[in-house]
PDB file of C-alpha atoms in Angstrom:
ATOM      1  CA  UNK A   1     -18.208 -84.493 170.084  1.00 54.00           C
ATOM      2  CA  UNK A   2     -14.575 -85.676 170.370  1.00 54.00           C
ATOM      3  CA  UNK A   3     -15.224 -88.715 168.506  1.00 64.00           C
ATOM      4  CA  UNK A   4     -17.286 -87.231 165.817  1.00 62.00           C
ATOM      5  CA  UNK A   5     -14.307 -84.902 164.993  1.00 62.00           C
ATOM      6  CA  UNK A   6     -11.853 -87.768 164.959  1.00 57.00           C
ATOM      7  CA  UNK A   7     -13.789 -89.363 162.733  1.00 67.00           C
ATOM      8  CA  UNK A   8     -14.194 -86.722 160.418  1.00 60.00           C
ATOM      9  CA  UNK A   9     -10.047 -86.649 160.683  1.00 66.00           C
ATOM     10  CA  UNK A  10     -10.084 -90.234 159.928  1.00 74.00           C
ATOM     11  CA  UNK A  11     -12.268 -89.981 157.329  1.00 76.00           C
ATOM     12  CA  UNK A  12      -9.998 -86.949 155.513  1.00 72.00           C
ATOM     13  CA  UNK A  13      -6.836 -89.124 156.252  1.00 77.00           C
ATOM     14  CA  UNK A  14      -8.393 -91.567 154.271  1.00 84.00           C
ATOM     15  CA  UNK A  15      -9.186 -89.579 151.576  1.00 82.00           C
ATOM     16  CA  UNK A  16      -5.983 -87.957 151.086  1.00 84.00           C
ATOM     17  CA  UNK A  17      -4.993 -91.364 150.933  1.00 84.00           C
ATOM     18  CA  UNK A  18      -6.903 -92.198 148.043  1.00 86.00           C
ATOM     19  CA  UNK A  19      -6.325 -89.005 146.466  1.00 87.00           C
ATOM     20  CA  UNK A  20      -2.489 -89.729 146.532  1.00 88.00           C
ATOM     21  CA  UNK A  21      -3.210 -93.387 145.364  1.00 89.00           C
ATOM     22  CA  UNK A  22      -4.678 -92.175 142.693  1.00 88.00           C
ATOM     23  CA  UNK A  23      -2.509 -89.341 141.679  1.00 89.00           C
ATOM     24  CA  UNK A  24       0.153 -91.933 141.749  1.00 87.00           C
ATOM     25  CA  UNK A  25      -1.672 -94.718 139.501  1.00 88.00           C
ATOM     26  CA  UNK A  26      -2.541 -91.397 137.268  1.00 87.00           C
ATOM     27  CA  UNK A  27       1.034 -90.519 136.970  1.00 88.00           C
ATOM     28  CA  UNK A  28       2.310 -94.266 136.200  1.00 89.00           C
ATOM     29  CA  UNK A  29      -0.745 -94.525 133.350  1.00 89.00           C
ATOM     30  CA  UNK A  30       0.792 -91.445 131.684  1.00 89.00           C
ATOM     31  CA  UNK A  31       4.412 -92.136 131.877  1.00 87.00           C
ATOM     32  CA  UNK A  32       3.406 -95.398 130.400  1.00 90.00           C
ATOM     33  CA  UNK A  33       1.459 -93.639 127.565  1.00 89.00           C
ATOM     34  CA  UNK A  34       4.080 -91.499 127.278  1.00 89.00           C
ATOM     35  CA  UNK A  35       6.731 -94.076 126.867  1.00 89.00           C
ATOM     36  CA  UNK A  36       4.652 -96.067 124.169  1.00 89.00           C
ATOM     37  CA  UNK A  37       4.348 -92.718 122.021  1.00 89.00           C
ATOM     38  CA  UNK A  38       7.831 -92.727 122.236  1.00 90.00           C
ATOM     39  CA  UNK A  39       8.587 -96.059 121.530  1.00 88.00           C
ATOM     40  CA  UNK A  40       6.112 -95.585 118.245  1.00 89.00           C
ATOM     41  CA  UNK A  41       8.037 -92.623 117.183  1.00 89.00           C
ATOM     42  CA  UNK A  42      10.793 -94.426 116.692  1.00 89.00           C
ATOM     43  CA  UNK A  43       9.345 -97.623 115.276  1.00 88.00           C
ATOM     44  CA  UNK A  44       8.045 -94.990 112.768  1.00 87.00           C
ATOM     45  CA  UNK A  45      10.838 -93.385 112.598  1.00 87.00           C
ATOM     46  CA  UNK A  46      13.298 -96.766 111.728  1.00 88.00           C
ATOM     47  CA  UNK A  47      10.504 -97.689 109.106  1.00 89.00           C
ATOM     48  CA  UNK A  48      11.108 -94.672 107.269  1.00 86.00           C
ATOM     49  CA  UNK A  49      14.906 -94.638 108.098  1.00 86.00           C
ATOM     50  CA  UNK A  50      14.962 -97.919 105.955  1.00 86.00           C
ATOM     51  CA  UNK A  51      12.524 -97.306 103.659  1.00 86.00           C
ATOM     52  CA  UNK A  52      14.837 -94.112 102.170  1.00 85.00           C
ATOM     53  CA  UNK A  53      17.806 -96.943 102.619  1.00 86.00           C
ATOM     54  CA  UNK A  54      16.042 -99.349 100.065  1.00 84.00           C
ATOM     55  CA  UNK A  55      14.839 -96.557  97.969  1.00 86.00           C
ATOM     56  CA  UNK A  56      18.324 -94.733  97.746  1.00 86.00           C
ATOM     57  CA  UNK A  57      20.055 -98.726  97.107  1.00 86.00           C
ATOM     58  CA  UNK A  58      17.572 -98.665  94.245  1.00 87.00           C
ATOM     59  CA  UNK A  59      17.969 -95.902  92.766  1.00 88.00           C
ATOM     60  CA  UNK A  60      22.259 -96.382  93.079  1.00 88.00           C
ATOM     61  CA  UNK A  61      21.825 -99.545  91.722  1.00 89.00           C
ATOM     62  CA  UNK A  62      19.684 -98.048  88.391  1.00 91.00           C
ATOM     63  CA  UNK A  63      22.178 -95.260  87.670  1.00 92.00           C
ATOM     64  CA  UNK A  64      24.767 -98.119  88.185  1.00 91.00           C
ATOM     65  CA  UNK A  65      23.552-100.026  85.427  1.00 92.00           C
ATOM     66  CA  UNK A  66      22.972 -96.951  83.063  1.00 93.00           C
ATOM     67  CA  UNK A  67      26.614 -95.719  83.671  1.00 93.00           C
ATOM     68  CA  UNK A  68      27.345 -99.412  82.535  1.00 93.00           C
ATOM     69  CA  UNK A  69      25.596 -99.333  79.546  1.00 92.00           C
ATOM     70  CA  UNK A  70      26.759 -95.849  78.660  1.00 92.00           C
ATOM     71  CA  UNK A  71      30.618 -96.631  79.206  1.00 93.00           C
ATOM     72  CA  UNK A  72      29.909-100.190  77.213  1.00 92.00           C
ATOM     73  CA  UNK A  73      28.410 -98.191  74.036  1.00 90.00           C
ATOM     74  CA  UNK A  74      31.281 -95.566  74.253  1.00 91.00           C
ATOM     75  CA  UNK A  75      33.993 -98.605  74.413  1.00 90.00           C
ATOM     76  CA  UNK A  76      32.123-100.629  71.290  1.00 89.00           C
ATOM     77  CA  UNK A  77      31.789 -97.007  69.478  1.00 89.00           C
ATOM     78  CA  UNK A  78      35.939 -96.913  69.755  1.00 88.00           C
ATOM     79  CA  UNK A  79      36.066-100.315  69.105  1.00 87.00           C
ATOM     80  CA  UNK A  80      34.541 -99.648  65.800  1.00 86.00           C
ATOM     81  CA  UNK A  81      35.797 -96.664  64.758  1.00 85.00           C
ATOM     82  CA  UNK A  82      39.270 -98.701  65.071  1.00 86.00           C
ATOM     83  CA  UNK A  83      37.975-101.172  63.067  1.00 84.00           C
ATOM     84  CA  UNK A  84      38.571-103.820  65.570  1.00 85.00           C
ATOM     85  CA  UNK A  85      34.516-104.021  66.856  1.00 68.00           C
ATOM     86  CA  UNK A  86      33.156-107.219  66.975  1.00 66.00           C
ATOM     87  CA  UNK A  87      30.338-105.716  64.528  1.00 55.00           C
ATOM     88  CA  UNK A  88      32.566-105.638  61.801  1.00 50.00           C
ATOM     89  CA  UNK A  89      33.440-109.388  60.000  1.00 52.00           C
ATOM     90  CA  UNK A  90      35.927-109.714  57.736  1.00 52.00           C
ATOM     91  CA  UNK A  91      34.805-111.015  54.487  1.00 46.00           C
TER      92      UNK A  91
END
């Protein structure tokens, strides 16, 4: 009788053993899901970080160039008014 109940003690050992094993391989497999959701959310996060970057540049750099124009026809508009335009040749 002894030696069936020590090896239904062996027998729990064991399987508390396991459980824990198991529990700890569990616990590792979500950290590491965990830490590749995370690591995603930024990648994501970055992508769209630069994507506003090169959409904001863009959108500088078109104002920019209509500010340009805008100052350019105000300057030839004086220009002409003076009389000293480049649109006007002497005859």
């Amino acid at each position: 009788m002894a030696s069936n109940q020590f090896n239904a003690g062996e027998s729990h050992g064991q399987a508390q053993a396991n459980t824990e094993q198991w529990m700890d391989s569990a616990k590792g497999m979500a950290n590491t899901a965990v830490d590749k959701a995370e690591n995603a959310a930024q990648r994501a996060s970055e992508t769209a970080d630069q994507q506003n970057t090169d959409q904001n540049a863009g959108f500088l750099q078109q104002k920019g160039e209509q500010m340009m124009h805008i100052a350019q026809g105000a300057i030839d508009g004086v220009k002409n008014s003076l009389g000293i335009g480049s649109e006007k040749k002497a005859h």
